[in-house]
Amino acid sequence: MELEEIYQKARERMEGYCRVCSVCDGRACKGEVPGMGGAGTGSSFQANLAAWQDYKLKLRTLHQADDPDTSVTILEEELSTPILKAPVTGSQYNMGGAVSEEEYTKIVVEGSKEFGTIAMTGDSGDPTVYDIGVDAIQACDGFGIPIIKPRGQDEIKKRIKMAEDAGSKAVGIDVDGAGLITMALKNQPVGPKSKEELEELVGSTELPLILKGIMTADEARLAVDAGVETIVVSNHGGRVLDTTSGTAEVLPEIAAEVGDEATILVDGGIRAGVDVLKALALGANAVLVARPLIIAAFGGGKEGFKLLLDNLTTELKKAMILTGCNSVADISSDILRK
């Protein structure tokens, strides 16, 4: 199976929802929410990609980093790659429905585990979608992380309990989903969270609680002070608020604020191994990838999904060789020029 074959099949299966552009930059699909696009003008989606390109890599070849180790430890699990599957749902209304929600979720959860990484599953305006993710994680012996929309406290706690019962490695809340159109269309109320509400949720479970949707250093500090140990720097793929900064713009200040106290993940516009390398150099411990892996799952099933994970990891390894990084721990901002 070749990537172009996967992309062509995805174009057919996602017609009307995703054009599978040669560069997935949000220009052709701006405003298409539901769908695969970004909110409004699409500028937040586009800013994510542009922000990674603002950083250049320093080419180095006088060293002995000829076989780098791409493994990382996240949530006490050793992963073969610092690339995790981001939580995205809505096969029917975001991706066209050619692959069912159940099959898509099974592909990403099983495919991630088989590759040596971990998938996050999501929540939706259709409450059964969260159940599908939890069931897939339970079928994989708990090797997955369900992410819950910022619903009311009791609704979140109910879903946390489901994650616990499934044996999940962790559970999360994507607070950047507070204004999602798709939730409003289904009459599923969501909203922002206070520090006190976060403390209540952290205290409600023994599972590590991940908070996704942090875009400022002060909110990173608030989250950590509330007991959150893992945050995701994310603007929800540019799908909730127009004209935000790209995640690479804010990652360094967030890492400077809480990098010694929390695990930092980042998503948004990561399209190649060099983007992963830049994210790690800017202070992330690992990255989440969404749209490219969705396309691979729709176009090539589990085989295509794992092929793209392998390509991204191979690109990362090559970039590590050419910047003199023998392991993920060796990666620092010294390899970057802006």
Short mmCIF file of C-alpha atoms in Angstrom, two decimals:
data_model
loop_
_atom_site.label_atom_id
_atom_site.label_comp_id
_atom_site.label_asym_id
_atom_site.label_seq_id
_atom_site.Cartn_x
_atom_site.Cartn_y
_atom_site.Cartn_z
CA MET A 1 0.00 0.00 0.00
CA GLU A 2 1.35 3.42 -1.02
CA LEU A 3 0.38 6.78 0.44
CA GLU A 4 -0.92 8.14 -2.87
CA GLU A 5 -3.21 5.13 -3.16
CA ILE A 6 -4.46 5.85 0.37
CA TYR A 7 -5.06 9.52 -0.43
CA GLN A 8 -6.96 8.73 -3.62
CA LYS A 9 -9.23 6.31 -1.80
CA ALA A 10 -9.77 8.89 0.94
CA ARG A 11 -10.78 11.51 -1.65
CA GLU A 12 -13.46 9.15 -2.90
CA ARG A 13 -14.68 8.19 0.56
CA MET A 14 -14.62 11.72 2.00
CA GLU A 15 -15.98 13.55 -1.04
CA GLY A 16 -17.89 16.64 -0.01
CA TYR A 17 -16.22 16.68 3.42
CA CYS A 18 -12.47 16.67 2.76
CA ARG A 19 -10.64 17.32 -0.50
CA VAL A 20 -7.47 15.59 0.70
CA CYS A 21 -5.40 18.51 -0.56
CA SER A 22 -1.72 18.04 -1.37
CA VAL A 23 -1.07 20.41 1.53
CA CYS A 24 -3.66 20.15 4.30
CA ASP A 25 -3.63 23.84 5.25
CA GLY A 26 -7.30 24.75 5.67
CA ARG A 27 -7.57 27.06 2.69
CA ALA A 28 -9.99 24.99 0.61
CA CYS A 29 -12.22 24.07 3.57
CA LYS A 30 -12.36 27.33 5.51
CA GLY A 31 -15.58 27.75 7.43
CA GLU A 32 -16.63 24.14 6.88
CA VAL A 33 -17.62 23.20 10.43
CA PRO A 34 -19.16 20.60 10.66
CA GLY A 35 -16.71 19.14 8.20
CA MET A 36 -12.92 19.16 8.27
CA GLY A 37 -12.34 22.89 8.04
CA GLY A 38 -11.55 25.74 10.41
CA ALA A 39 -13.93 28.25 11.95
CA GLY A 40 -14.84 31.42 10.06
CA THR A 41 -12.09 32.53 7.70
CA GLY A 42 -10.04 29.46 8.56
CA SER A 43 -7.19 31.67 9.74
CA SER A 44 -6.67 29.76 13.01
CA PHE A 45 -6.31 26.49 11.09
CA GLN A 46 -3.88 28.19 8.69
CA ALA A 47 -1.96 29.85 11.53
CA ASN A 48 -1.20 26.44 13.01
CA LEU A 49 0.70 25.37 9.89
CA ALA A 50 2.37 28.74 9.34
CA ALA A 51 3.68 28.86 12.91
CA TRP A 52 5.75 25.69 12.48
CA GLN A 53 7.22 27.08 9.26
CA ASP A 54 8.44 30.19 11.09
CA TYR A 55 11.08 27.99 12.73
CA LYS A 56 14.05 26.67 10.76
CA LEU A 57 16.30 23.76 11.67
CA LYS A 58 20.06 23.96 12.03
CA LEU A 59 21.65 21.27 9.86
CA ARG A 60 24.39 19.41 11.74
CA THR A 61 26.35 16.39 10.49
CA LEU A 62 29.54 16.31 12.59
CA HIS A 63 28.36 14.01 15.36
CA GLN A 64 27.54 10.36 16.12
CA ALA A 65 23.73 10.49 16.21
CA ASP A 66 23.35 7.98 13.38
CA ASP A 67 20.55 5.80 14.81
CA PRO A 68 18.30 7.97 16.99
CA ASP A 69 15.85 6.58 19.49
CA THR A 70 12.34 8.02 18.96
CA SER A 71 10.79 6.40 22.03
CA VAL A 72 9.19 8.45 24.80
CA THR A 73 7.49 7.72 28.11
CA ILE A 74 4.04 9.27 28.42
CA LEU A 75 1.68 8.44 31.30
CA GLU A 76 4.24 5.86 32.47
CA GLU A 77 3.96 4.02 29.15
CA GLU A 78 6.97 3.68 26.87
CA LEU A 79 5.86 4.54 23.34
CA SER A 80 7.81 3.89 20.15
CA THR A 81 7.10 7.38 18.84
CA PRO A 82 6.21 10.79 20.31
CA ILE A 83 3.22 10.94 17.90
CA LEU A 84 -0.21 10.22 19.40
CA LYS A 85 -3.60 10.18 17.68
CA ALA A 86 -5.65 13.26 18.59
CA PRO A 87 -9.30 12.88 19.68
CA VAL A 88 -11.60 13.51 16.72
CA THR A 89 -15.12 12.13 16.29
CA GLY A 90 -18.04 12.58 13.93
CA SER A 91 -17.49 10.16 11.08
CA GLN A 92 -20.98 10.86 9.77
CA TYR A 93 -21.10 14.67 9.94
CA ASN A 94 -17.40 15.62 9.78
CA MET A 95 -15.94 12.96 7.47
CA GLY A 96 -18.80 11.74 5.29
CA GLY A 97 -19.70 8.45 6.94
CA ALA A 98 -18.11 6.09 4.41
CA VAL A 99 -16.40 4.49 7.40
CA SER A 100 -18.65 4.06 10.43
CA GLU A 101 -17.81 5.64 13.77
CA GLU A 102 -17.27 2.17 15.24
CA GLU A 103 -14.87 1.07 12.50
CA TYR A 104 -12.95 4.36 12.43
CA THR A 105 -12.52 4.27 16.21
CA LYS A 106 -11.41 0.64 16.12
CA ILE A 107 -8.83 1.48 13.43
CA VAL A 108 -7.21 4.30 15.38
CA VAL A 109 -7.25 2.63 18.81
CA GLU A 110 -6.02 -0.77 17.62
CA GLY A 111 -3.65 0.71 15.03
CA SER A 112 -2.04 2.98 17.60
CA LYS A 113 -1.52 0.17 20.08
CA GLU A 114 -0.05 -2.13 17.42
CA PHE A 115 2.34 0.61 16.32
CA GLY A 116 3.46 1.30 19.86
CA THR A 117 1.65 4.54 20.57
CA ILE A 118 -1.69 5.53 22.03
CA ALA A 119 -4.90 7.03 20.65
CA MET A 120 -7.24 9.50 22.24
CA THR A 121 -10.93 9.01 21.51
CA GLY A 122 -13.49 11.77 21.72
CA ASP A 123 -16.91 12.98 22.75
CA SER A 124 -19.64 14.43 20.58
CA GLY A 125 -23.07 15.97 20.34
CA ASP A 126 -24.19 12.39 19.85
CA PRO A 127 -23.56 10.91 23.32
CA THR A 128 -23.17 7.38 21.93
CA VAL A 129 -19.91 8.42 20.23
CA TYR A 130 -18.14 8.65 23.59
CA ASP A 131 -19.42 5.16 24.40
CA ILE A 132 -17.95 3.84 21.15
CA GLY A 133 -14.53 5.20 22.07
CA VAL A 134 -14.62 3.75 25.57
CA ASP A 135 -15.72 0.35 24.22
CA ALA A 136 -12.81 0.34 21.73
CA ILE A 137 -10.37 1.23 24.51
CA GLN A 138 -11.72 -1.51 26.77
CA ALA A 139 -11.36 -4.01 23.91
CA CYS A 140 -7.67 -2.97 23.72
CA ASP A 141 -7.13 -3.70 27.43
CA GLY A 142 -7.51 -0.03 28.33
CA PHE A 143 -4.81 1.18 25.95
CA GLY A 144 -6.38 4.48 25.02
CA ILE A 145 -7.47 7.82 26.47
CA PRO A 146 -11.07 9.04 26.21
CA ILE A 147 -11.45 12.83 26.05
CA ILE A 148 -14.69 14.39 27.30
CA LYS A 149 -16.30 17.64 26.14
CA PRO A 150 -16.57 20.38 28.82
CA ARG A 151 -20.07 19.39 29.84
CA GLY A 152 -21.64 19.94 33.26
CA GLN A 153 -19.69 18.53 36.20
CA ASP A 154 -22.00 15.56 36.80
CA GLU A 155 -22.00 14.62 33.13
CA ILE A 156 -18.20 14.69 33.05
CA LYS A 157 -17.96 12.60 36.23
CA LYS A 158 -20.30 10.01 34.73
CA ARG A 159 -18.01 9.70 31.71
CA ILE A 160 -14.89 9.61 33.88
CA LYS A 161 -16.40 6.61 35.67
CA MET A 162 -16.88 4.91 32.28
CA ALA A 163 -13.20 5.50 31.50
CA GLU A 164 -12.23 4.01 34.86
CA ASP A 165 -14.39 0.95 34.27
CA ALA A 166 -12.77 0.46 30.85
CA GLY A 167 -9.30 0.46 32.43
CA SER A 168 -8.19 3.55 30.45
CA LYS A 169 -4.65 4.83 30.93
CA ALA A 170 -5.98 8.33 31.59
CA VAL A 171 -8.99 10.51 30.90
CA GLY A 172 -9.22 14.06 29.60
CA ILE A 173 -11.37 17.11 28.97
CA ASP A 174 -11.01 19.23 25.85
CA VAL A 175 -11.93 22.61 27.28
CA ASP A 176 -11.26 24.11 23.84
CA GLY A 177 -14.56 22.49 22.82
CA ALA A 178 -16.47 25.01 24.94
CA GLY A 179 -17.92 26.76 21.89
CA LEU A 180 -18.26 23.91 19.42
CA ILE A 181 -20.99 24.37 16.82
CA THR A 182 -21.52 20.62 16.56
CA MET A 183 -22.39 20.42 20.27
CA ALA A 184 -24.83 23.32 20.02
CA LEU A 185 -26.54 21.75 17.01
CA LYS A 186 -27.22 18.60 19.08
CA ASN A 187 -28.40 20.53 22.17
CA GLN A 188 -25.49 19.26 24.28
CA PRO A 189 -24.48 22.14 26.59
CA VAL A 190 -20.75 22.80 27.07
CA GLY A 191 -18.82 25.70 28.53
CA PRO A 192 -15.61 26.96 30.17
CA LYS A 193 -14.35 25.63 33.52
CA SER A 194 -13.18 27.45 36.65
CA LYS A 195 -10.17 26.45 38.72
CA GLU A 196 -12.53 25.15 41.40
CA GLU A 197 -14.35 22.97 38.89
CA LEU A 198 -11.03 21.58 37.64
CA GLU A 199 -9.97 20.78 41.19
CA GLU A 200 -13.25 18.97 41.73
CA LEU A 201 -12.74 16.85 38.61
CA VAL A 202 -9.08 16.09 39.40
CA GLY A 203 -10.16 14.96 42.86
CA SER A 204 -12.96 12.78 41.49
CA THR A 205 -10.68 10.15 39.93
CA GLU A 206 -7.47 8.21 40.43
CA LEU A 207 -6.80 8.40 36.69
CA PRO A 208 -4.43 11.07 35.37
CA LEU A 209 -6.58 13.96 34.12
CA ILE A 210 -5.48 15.56 30.84
CA LEU A 211 -6.63 19.08 29.99
CA LYS A 212 -6.71 19.85 26.27
CA GLY A 213 -7.12 23.36 24.92
CA ILE A 214 -4.52 25.48 26.69
CA MET A 215 -3.27 28.46 24.66
CA THR A 216 -1.86 30.87 27.27
CA ALA A 217 0.79 30.61 29.98
CA ASP A 218 -1.56 31.91 32.68
CA GLU A 219 -4.14 29.20 31.98
CA ALA A 220 -1.38 26.58 31.91
CA ARG A 221 -0.40 27.79 35.38
CA LEU A 222 -4.02 27.70 36.57
CA ALA A 223 -4.45 24.13 35.28
CA VAL A 224 -1.29 22.88 36.97
CA ASP A 225 -2.17 24.63 40.23
CA ALA A 226 -5.55 22.85 40.05
CA GLY A 227 -3.74 19.50 39.99
CA VAL A 228 -3.64 18.77 36.26
CA GLU A 229 -0.43 16.92 35.37
CA THR A 230 -0.78 16.77 31.57
CA ILE A 231 -1.92 19.62 29.31
CA VAL A 232 -2.43 19.82 25.57
CA VAL A 233 -1.57 23.09 23.85
CA SER A 234 -4.37 23.27 21.29
CA ASN A 235 -6.82 25.62 19.60
CA HIS A 236 -9.02 22.65 18.61
CA GLY A 237 -7.52 22.52 15.14
CA GLY A 238 -8.71 26.07 14.48
CA ARG A 239 -12.32 24.86 14.64
CA VAL A 240 -13.75 26.92 17.51
CA LEU A 241 -12.39 30.50 17.34
CA ASP A 242 -11.26 32.46 14.30
CA THR A 243 -7.99 34.46 14.30
CA THR A 244 -6.19 32.67 17.13
CA SER A 245 -2.43 32.22 17.25
CA GLY A 246 -0.86 29.03 15.96
CA THR A 247 0.06 26.55 18.67
CA ALA A 248 3.79 26.83 17.89
CA GLU A 249 3.57 30.55 18.69
CA VAL A 250 2.40 29.98 22.25
CA LEU A 251 4.11 26.66 23.05
CA PRO A 252 7.46 28.19 24.19
CA GLU A 253 5.87 30.52 26.75
CA ILE A 254 3.69 27.71 28.10
CA ALA A 255 6.68 25.37 28.33
CA ALA A 256 8.64 28.07 30.15
CA GLU A 257 5.82 28.47 32.66
CA VAL A 258 4.97 24.83 33.50
CA GLY A 259 7.39 22.60 31.59
CA ASP A 260 9.12 21.48 34.78
CA GLU A 261 5.82 20.58 36.45
CA ALA A 262 3.62 19.03 33.76
CA THR A 263 3.71 16.85 30.69
CA ILE A 264 3.06 19.05 27.67
CA LEU A 265 1.46 17.76 24.49
CA VAL A 266 0.69 19.91 21.45
CA ASP A 267 -1.40 19.62 18.31
CA GLY A 268 -2.40 21.78 15.37
CA GLY A 269 -0.92 21.77 11.88
CA ILE A 270 1.65 19.02 12.41
CA ARG A 271 2.11 17.50 8.97
CA ALA A 272 5.66 16.08 8.85
CA GLY A 273 8.42 14.66 10.98
CA VAL A 274 10.22 18.01 10.99
CA ASP A 275 7.14 19.59 12.61
CA VAL A 276 7.28 16.94 15.33
CA LEU A 277 10.97 17.71 15.88
CA LYS A 278 10.24 21.44 16.16
CA ALA A 279 7.45 20.79 18.68
CA LEU A 280 9.78 18.74 20.86
CA ALA A 281 12.47 21.42 20.57
CA LEU A 282 9.97 24.07 21.69
CA GLY A 283 9.15 22.20 24.88
CA ALA A 284 6.54 19.56 24.09
CA ASN A 285 6.98 16.03 25.41
CA ALA A 286 4.95 14.58 22.53
CA VAL A 287 2.50 15.68 19.83
CA LEU A 288 -1.02 14.84 18.73
CA VAL A 289 -1.90 14.46 15.05
CA ALA A 290 -5.47 14.56 13.75
CA ARG A 291 -6.44 15.29 10.14
CA PRO A 292 -3.58 13.42 8.39
CA LEU A 293 -4.26 10.28 10.43
CA ILE A 294 -8.02 10.55 9.86
CA ILE A 295 -7.39 10.68 6.11
CA ALA A 296 -5.06 7.69 6.34
CA ALA A 297 -7.67 5.72 8.31
CA PHE A 298 -10.42 6.49 5.79
CA GLY A 299 -8.21 5.80 2.78
CA GLY A 300 -6.28 2.78 3.98
CA GLY A 301 -7.89 1.37 7.10
CA LYS A 302 -5.61 0.18 9.87
CA GLU A 303 -2.79 -0.60 7.43
CA GLY A 304 -2.90 2.93 6.01
CA PHE A 305 -3.14 4.45 9.46
CA LYS A 306 -0.03 2.61 10.65
CA LEU A 307 1.79 3.39 7.40
CA LEU A 308 1.37 7.11 7.96
CA LEU A 309 2.48 6.79 11.59
CA ASP A 310 5.56 4.97 10.31
CA ASN A 311 6.26 7.63 7.67
CA LEU A 312 6.00 10.46 10.20
CA THR A 313 8.24 8.63 12.67
CA THR A 314 10.79 7.83 9.96
CA GLU A 315 10.82 11.49 8.92
CA LEU A 316 11.37 12.45 12.55
CA LYS A 317 14.25 10.01 12.88
CA LYS A 318 15.91 11.37 9.72
CA ALA A 319 15.52 14.93 11.00
CA MET A 320 17.05 13.91 14.33
CA ILE A 321 20.07 12.48 12.49
CA LEU A 322 20.53 15.71 10.55
CA THR A 323 20.30 17.90 13.64
CA GLY A 324 22.50 15.73 15.87
CA CYS A 325 19.85 14.41 18.25
CA ASN A 326 20.46 10.85 19.42
CA SER A 327 17.25 10.61 21.46
CA VAL A 328 14.13 12.62 22.17
CA ALA A 329 15.79 13.75 25.41
CA ASP A 330 18.59 15.32 23.33
CA ILE A 331 16.21 17.59 21.43
CA SER A 332 16.34 21.21 22.56
CA SER A 333 15.76 24.70 21.21
CA ASP A 334 19.46 24.78 20.24
CA ILE A 335 18.51 23.06 16.97
CA LEU A 336 16.16 25.90 15.98
CA ARG A 337 16.59 29.25 14.29
CA LYS A 338 13.75 31.75 13.88
#
